[in-house]
XYZ file of C-alpha atoms in Angstrom:
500
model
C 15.825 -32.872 9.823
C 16.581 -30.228 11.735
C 19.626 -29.138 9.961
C 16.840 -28.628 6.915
C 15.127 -25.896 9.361
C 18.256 -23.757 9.519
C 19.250 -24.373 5.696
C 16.012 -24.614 3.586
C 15.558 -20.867 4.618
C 19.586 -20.245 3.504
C 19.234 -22.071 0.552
C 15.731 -20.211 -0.448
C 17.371 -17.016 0.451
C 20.331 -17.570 -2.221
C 17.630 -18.867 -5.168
C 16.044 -15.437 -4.442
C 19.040 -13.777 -4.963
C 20.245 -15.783 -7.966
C 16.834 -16.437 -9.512
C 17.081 -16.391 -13.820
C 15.583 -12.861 -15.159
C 13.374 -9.938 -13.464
C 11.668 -11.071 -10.601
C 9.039 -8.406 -9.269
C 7.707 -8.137 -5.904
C 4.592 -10.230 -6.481
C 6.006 -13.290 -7.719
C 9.318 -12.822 -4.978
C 7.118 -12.219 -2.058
C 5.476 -15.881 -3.507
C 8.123 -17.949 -3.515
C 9.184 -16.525 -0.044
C 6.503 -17.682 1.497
C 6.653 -20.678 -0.390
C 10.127 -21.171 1.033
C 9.150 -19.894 4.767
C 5.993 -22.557 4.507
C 8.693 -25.425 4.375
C 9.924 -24.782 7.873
C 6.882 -24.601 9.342
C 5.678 -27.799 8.297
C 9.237 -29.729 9.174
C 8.159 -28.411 12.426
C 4.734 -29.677 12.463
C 5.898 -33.161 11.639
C 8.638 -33.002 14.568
C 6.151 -32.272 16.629
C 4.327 -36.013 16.024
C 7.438 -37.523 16.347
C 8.707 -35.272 19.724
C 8.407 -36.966 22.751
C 8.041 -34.930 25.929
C 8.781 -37.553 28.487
C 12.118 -37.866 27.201
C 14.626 -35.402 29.306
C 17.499 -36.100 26.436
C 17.975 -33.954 23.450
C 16.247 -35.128 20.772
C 16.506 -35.322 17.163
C 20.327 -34.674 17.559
C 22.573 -34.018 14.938
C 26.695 -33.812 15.654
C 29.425 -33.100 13.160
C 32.699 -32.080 14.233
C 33.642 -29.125 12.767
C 36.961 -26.871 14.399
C 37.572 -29.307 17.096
C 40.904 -27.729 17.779
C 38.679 -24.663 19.073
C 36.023 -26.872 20.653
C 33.296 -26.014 17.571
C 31.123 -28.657 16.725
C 27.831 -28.819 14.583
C 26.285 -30.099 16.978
C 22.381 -29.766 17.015
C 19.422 -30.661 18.872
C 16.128 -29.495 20.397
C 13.989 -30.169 23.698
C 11.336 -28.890 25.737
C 12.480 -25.501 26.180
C 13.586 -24.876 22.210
C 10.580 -26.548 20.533
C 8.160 -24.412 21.547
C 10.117 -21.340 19.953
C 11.544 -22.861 16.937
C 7.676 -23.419 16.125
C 6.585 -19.947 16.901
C 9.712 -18.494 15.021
C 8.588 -20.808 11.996
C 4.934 -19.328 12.528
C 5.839 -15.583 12.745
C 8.440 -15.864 9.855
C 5.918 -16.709 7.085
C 2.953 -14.372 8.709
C 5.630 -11.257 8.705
C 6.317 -12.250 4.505
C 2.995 -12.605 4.132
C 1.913 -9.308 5.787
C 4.745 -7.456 3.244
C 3.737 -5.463 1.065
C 3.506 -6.463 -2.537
C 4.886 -3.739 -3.870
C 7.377 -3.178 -1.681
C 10.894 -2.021 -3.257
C 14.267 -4.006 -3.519
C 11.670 -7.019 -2.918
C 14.759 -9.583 -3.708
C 17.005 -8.406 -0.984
C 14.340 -7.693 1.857
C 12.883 -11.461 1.462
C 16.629 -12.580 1.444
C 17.610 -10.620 4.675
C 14.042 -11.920 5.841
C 15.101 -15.918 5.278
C 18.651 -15.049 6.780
C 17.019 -13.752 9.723
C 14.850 -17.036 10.142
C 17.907 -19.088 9.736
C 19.650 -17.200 12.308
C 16.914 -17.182 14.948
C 16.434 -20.988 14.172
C 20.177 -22.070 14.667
C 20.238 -19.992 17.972
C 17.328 -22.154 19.101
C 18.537 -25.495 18.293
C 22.647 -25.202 18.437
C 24.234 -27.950 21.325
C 27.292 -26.166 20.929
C 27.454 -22.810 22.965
C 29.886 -20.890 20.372
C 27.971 -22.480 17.926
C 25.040 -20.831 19.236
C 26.787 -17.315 19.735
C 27.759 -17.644 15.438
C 23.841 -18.128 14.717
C 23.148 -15.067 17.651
C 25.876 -12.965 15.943
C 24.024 -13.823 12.262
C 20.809 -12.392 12.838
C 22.194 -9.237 13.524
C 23.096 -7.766 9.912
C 19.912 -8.786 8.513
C 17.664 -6.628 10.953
C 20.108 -3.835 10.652
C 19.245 -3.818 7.107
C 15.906 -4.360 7.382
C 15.098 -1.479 9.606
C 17.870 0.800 7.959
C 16.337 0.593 4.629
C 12.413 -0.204 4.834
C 12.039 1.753 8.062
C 10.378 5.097 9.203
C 12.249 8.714 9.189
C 14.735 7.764 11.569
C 15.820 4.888 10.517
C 19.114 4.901 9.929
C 19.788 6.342 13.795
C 17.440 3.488 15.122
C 19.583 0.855 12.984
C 22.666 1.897 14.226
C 21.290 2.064 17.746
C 20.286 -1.339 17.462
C 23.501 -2.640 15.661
C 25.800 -1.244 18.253
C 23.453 -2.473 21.443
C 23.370 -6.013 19.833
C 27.114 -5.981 19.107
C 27.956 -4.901 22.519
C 25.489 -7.516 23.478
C 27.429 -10.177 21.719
C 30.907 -9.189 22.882
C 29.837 -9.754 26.471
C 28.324 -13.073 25.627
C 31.569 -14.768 24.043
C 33.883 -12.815 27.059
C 31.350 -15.402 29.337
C 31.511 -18.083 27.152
C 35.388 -18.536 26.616
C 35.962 -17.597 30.424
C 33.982 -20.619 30.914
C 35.486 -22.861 28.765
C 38.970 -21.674 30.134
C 38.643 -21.577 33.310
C 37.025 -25.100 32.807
C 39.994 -26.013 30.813
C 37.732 -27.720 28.625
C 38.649 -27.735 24.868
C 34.952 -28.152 23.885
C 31.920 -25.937 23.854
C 29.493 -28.308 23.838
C 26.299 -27.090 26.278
C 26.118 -30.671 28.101
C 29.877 -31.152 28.222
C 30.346 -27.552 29.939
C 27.178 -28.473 32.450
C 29.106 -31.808 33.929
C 31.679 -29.222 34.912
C 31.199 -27.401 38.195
C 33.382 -23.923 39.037
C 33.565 -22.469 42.121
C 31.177 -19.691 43.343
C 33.201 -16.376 42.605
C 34.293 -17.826 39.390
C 30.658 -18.679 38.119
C 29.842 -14.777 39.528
C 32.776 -13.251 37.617
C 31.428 -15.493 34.321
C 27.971 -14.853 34.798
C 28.085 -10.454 35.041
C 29.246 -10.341 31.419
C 26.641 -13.200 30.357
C 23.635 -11.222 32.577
C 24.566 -7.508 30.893
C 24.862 -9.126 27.048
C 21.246 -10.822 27.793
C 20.497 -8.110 29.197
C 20.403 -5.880 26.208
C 18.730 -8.226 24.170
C 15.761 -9.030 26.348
C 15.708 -5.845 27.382
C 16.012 -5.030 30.798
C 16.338 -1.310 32.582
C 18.420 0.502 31.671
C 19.663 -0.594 28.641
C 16.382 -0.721 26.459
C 16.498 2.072 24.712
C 17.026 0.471 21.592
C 13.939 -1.361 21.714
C 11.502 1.425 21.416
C 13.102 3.574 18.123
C 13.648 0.278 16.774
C 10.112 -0.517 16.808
C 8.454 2.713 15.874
C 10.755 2.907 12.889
C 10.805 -0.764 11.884
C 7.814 -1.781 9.277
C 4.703 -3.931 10.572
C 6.757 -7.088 9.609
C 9.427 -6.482 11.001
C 8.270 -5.590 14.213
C 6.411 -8.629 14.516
C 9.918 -10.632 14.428
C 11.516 -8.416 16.901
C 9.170 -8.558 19.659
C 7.479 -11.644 18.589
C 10.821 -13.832 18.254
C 13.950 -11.782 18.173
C 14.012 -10.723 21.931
C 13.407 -14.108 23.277
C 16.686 -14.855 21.960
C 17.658 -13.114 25.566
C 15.148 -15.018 27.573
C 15.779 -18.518 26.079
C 19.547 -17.724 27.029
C 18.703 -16.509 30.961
C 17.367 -20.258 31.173
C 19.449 -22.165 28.981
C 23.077 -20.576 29.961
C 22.114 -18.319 33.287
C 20.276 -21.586 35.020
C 22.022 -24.561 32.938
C 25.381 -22.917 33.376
C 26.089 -21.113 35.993
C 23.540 -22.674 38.271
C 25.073 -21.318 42.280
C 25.665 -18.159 40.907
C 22.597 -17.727 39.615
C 20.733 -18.449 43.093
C 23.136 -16.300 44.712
C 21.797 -12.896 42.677
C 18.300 -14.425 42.188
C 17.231 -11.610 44.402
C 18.526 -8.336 42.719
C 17.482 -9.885 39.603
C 14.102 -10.192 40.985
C 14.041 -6.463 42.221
C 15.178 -5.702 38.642
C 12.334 -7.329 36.925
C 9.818 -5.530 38.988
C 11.962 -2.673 37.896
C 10.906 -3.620 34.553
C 7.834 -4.054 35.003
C 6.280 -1.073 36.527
C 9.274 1.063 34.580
C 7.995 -0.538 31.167
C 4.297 0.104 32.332
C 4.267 3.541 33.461
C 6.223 4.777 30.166
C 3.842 3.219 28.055
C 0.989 5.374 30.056
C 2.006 8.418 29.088
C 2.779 7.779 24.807
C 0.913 9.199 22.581
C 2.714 6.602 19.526
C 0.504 3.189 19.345
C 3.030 1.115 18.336
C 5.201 3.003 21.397
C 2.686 1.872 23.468
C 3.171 -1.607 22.450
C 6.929 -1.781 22.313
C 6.844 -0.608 26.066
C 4.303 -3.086 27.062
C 7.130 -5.522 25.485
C 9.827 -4.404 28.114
C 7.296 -4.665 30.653
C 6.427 -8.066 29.982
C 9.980 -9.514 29.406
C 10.034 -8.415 33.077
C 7.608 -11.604 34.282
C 9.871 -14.055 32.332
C 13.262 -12.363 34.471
C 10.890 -13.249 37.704
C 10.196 -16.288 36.780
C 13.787 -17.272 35.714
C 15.129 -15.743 38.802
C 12.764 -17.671 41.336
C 14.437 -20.767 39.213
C 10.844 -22.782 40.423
C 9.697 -25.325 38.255
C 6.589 -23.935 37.814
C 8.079 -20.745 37.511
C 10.320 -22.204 34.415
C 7.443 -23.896 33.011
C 5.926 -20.289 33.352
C 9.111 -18.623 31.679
C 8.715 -20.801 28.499
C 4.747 -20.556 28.497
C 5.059 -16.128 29.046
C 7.932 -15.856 25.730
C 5.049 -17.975 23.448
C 2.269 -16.352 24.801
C 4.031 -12.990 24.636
C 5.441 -13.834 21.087
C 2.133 -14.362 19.807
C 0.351 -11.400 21.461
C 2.795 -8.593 20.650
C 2.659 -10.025 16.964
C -1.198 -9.409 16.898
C -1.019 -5.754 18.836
C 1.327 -4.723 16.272
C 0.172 -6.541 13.078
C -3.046 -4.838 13.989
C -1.162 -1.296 15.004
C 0.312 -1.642 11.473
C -3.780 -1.734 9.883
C -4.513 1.173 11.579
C -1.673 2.760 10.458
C -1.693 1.512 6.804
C -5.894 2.790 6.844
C -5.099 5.809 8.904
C -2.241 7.012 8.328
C -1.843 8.043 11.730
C -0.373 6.266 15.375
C -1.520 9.110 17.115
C -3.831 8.233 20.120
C -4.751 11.806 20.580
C -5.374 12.195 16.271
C -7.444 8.922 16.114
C -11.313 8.265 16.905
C -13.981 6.159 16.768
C -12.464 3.594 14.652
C -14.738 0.707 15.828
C -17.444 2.573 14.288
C -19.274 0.039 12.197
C -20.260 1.713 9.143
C -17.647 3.878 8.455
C -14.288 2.485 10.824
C -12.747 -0.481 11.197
C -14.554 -2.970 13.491
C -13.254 -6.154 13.160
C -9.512 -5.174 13.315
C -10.784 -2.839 16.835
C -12.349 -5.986 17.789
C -9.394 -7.644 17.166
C -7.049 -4.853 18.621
C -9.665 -5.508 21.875
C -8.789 -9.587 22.073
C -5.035 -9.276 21.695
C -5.308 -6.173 24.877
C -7.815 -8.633 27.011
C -4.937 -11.252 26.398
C -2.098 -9.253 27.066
C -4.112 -7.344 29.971
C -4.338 -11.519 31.677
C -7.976 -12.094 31.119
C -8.666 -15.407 31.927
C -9.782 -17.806 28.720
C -6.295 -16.671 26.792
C -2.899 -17.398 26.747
C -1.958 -14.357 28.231
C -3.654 -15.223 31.968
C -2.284 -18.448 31.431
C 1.229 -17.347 31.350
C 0.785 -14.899 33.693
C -1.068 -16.883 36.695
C 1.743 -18.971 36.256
C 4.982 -16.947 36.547
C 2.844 -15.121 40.054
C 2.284 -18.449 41.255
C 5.685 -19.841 41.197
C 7.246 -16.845 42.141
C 5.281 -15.754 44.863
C 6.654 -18.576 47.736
C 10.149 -17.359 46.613
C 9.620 -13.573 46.241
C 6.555 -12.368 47.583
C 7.566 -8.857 47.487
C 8.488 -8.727 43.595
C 6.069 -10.720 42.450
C 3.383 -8.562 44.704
C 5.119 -5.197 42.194
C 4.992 -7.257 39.177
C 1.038 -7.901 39.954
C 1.051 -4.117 39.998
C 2.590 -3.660 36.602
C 0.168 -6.072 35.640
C -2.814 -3.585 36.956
C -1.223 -0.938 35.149
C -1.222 -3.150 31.961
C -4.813 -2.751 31.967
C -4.661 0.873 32.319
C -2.214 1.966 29.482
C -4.228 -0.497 26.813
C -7.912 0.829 28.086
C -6.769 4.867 27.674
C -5.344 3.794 24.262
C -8.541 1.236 22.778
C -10.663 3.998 24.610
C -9.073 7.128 23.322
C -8.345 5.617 19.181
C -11.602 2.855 18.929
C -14.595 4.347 21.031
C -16.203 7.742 20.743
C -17.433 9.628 17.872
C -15.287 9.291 14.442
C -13.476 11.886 13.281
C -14.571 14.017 10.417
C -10.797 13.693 8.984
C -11.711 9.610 9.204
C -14.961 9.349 7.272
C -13.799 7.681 4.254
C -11.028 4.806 5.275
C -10.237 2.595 2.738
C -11.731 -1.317 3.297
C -9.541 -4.224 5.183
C -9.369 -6.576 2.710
C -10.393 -10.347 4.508
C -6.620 -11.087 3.196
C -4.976 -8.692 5.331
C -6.968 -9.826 8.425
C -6.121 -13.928 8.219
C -3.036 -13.224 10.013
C -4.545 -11.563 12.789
C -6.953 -14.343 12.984
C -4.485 -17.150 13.330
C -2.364 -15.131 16.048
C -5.869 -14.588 17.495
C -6.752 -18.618 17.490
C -3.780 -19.584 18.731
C -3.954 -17.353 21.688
C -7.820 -18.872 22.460
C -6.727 -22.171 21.998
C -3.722 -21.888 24.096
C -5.712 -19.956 26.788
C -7.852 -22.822 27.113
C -5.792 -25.524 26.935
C -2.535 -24.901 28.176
C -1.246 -28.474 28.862
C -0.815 -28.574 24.987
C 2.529 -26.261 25.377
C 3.467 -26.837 29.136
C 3.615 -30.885 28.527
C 6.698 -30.566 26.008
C 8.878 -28.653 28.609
C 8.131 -30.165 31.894
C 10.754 -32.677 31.907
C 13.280 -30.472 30.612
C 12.572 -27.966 32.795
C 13.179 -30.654 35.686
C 16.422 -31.668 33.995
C 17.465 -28.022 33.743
C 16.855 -27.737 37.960
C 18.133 -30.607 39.052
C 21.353 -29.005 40.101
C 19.702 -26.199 41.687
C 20.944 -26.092 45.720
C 19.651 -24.385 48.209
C 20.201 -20.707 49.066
C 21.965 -21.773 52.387
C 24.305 -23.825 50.493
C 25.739 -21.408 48.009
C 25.428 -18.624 51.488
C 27.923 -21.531 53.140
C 30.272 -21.964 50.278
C 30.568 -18.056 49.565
C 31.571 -17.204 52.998
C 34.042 -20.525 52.585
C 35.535 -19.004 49.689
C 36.176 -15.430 51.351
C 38.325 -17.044 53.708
């Protein structure tokens, strides 16, 4: 079964591009979601069958494949991949639905859309850790394309920008993965086969620096988000929803899955500068998006910001802070999906980003009220307001931080603060206030463009107010994951060992 998540989308992806006769955008964008709904609901029937007391991987599929290179189709998901394969299922058919219908070279952009899915989705679920670095390296060409050629003015610089980050990103990834696997002297890549094998201190540090800087990029963490931003402004609504909703917690899953699974001493033994560097991110990701005058900049900065509570909570390695980790990349998936589907209305109404053009808009004659009221839930969510999934997430990661690093976690509650005042000087400045002249006559919001919004907007209620439904699939895997954990003193005692 889950072999069908990762093909149905390849397979759809070639009928598009083979399909019999013309096929306009209408009837394409159709059949994609038709495609995209298949997923979804593969996933909503492994969830009745997914047990969360289980700590094995479940659902497992194996096939060897190169063995004389140690690759094996090997698949399988648990408590920490469920979760996202589900939200990358959601967000995949909301950003086909939310494409235009008259958008141009319809066949190819659903196709790169589908091989995107299928990339994301093998990432997720892939046992095998260069197995998992082939479906990381696949999503790449896709979303190259997609902003390249359906983006802004600037495209083509903020395509290659993103190409050559992610490329770099996935050199440095493979450099940590066949330095483990031959230093090891294993001749098999397989995730638990790798985690049975334990490598002394400065050999796990001299591994994990190459592994940290490639996630790094992709998450991504000061300095080396600068991608993120151009990307984003020039990407369409859609696509932005996959990058921030899905695509960048490609780097998170990895912190847990390889940083903690993997490398497990080093990682306590630089669990404090990576600490320091997520409150870096934090209040650096927070006090840029202050001073933007771009909505949807405002929104990709939050992003960085917020990727810097799932570094905290990874690097107090907690198991309420893991459980956090895992509970922050859904809730944050679904909440920067609704800021930008939302930024994209305003936009697509408007015509305008610009929070010093726009006025008024929750004006209820003339503006848009329901997508400002909407645009006001996803900010209360993101902002931590309890009742959402947001505070939820949030409360968490502070919680099981704190005991471990009071100091960080104390900078990251600041960022937090700060949250609230980049997202009230942008709802105040573009919904509130007097409308603009320029604005008088805006063109209706359909009910059809707004269902999206409203099913990010449930899920983030629903999850706000009952949280156990996500945290009780990755509990025991999140045990399983920190079982191996030692104690600071311990990996202290063996590093001074090894010096000698």
């Amino acid at each position: 079964m889950l072999s069908a998540l990762i093909w149905i989308p390849l397979v759809g992806a070639i009928l598009i591009a083979v399909w019999p006769g013309k096929l306009n955008s209408v009837h394409c964008r159709l059949l994609a979601i038709v495609i995209a709904s298949i997923p979804l609901l593969i996933n909503i029937i492994l969830s009745f069958n997914f047990d969360p007391n289980n700590p094995n991987i479940q659902f497992t599929e194996y096939l060897p494949w190169i063995t004389k290179i140690g690759l094996n189709y090997y698949l399988g998901i648990d408590g920490l991949s469920f979760p996202l394969i589900f939200l990358n299922s959601l967000l995949t058919l909301i950003s086909i639905y939310t494409s235009s219908q008259t958008i141009k070279r319809s066949r190819f952009y659903y196709v790169l859309i589908l091989i995107l899915n299928s990339g994301v989705m093998g990432a997720f679920i892939a046992q095998n850790i260069l197995l998992f670095f082939l479906f990381f390296e696949l999503e790449i060409i896709p979303l190259y394309f997609l902003i390249g050629i359906w983006g802004g003015t600037k495209r083509g610089y903020a395509s290659m920008k993103f190409l050559l980050s992610t490329t770099v990103s996935g050199i440095l990834i493979l450099t940590s993965f066949l330095g483990l696997a031959w230093l090891s002297e294993l001749s098999n890549f397989d995730y638990e086969v790798l985690r049975t094998h334990t490598l002394p201190l400065s050999t796990q540090l001299i591994l994990l620096a190459p592994l940290m800087l490639g996630l790094g990029i992709k998450i991504p963490i000061f300095p080396f988000h600068t991608w993120l931003p151009d990307a984003h402004v020039e990407a369409s609504t859609p696509i932005s929803v996959l990058l921030a909703g899905i695509l960048l917690k490609l780097g998170t899953y990895g912190l847990l899955r390889f940083g903690i699974g993997l490398f497990v001493d080093a990682w306590v033994f630089i669990a404090p500068w990576l600490a320091t560097l997520a409150a870096i991110n934090v209040l650096y990701g927070a006090s840029c998006a202050i001073i933007q005058k771009d909505m949807k900049k405002v929104v990709a900065y939050s992003s960085i910001a917020h990727m810097g509570y799932i570094l905290l909570a990874a690097a107090a390695a907690t198991h309420l802070s893991v459980t956090a980790a895992t509970f922050q990349m859904v809730s944050h998936g679904l909440i920067s999906a609704l800021l930008f589907l939302l930024v994209g209305i305003v936009y697509k109404k408007t015509g305008s980003r610009d929070v010093d053009f726009l006025q008024g808009l929750l004006n209820p004659q003339r503006g848009l009220p329901i997508t400002g009221s909407l645009m006001i839930l996803g900010v209360m969510a993101s902002i931590g307001i309890p009742g959402m999934a947001g505070f939820i997430a949030e409360f968490l990661v502070f919680r099981g931080s704190f005991p471990i690093f009071p100091i960080q976690t104390l900078l990251c509650l600041v960022g937090n603060g700060l949250t609230a005042v980049y997202f009230s000087l942008m709802i105040n400045r573009v919904f509130f206030g007097r409308l603009s002249p320029e604005l008088a006559q805006l063109p209706r919001v359909l009910w059809s463009e707004r269902i999206p919004a409203f099913v990010l907007s449930f899920c983030i209620v629903v999850l706000g107010f009952q949280p156990s439904w996500m945290v009780r699939w990755n509990e025991t895997q999140v045990g399983i994951l920190l079982t191996r954990k030692p104690d600071i003193t311990v990996v202290m005692q063996q590093w001074r060992t090894e010096k000698r």
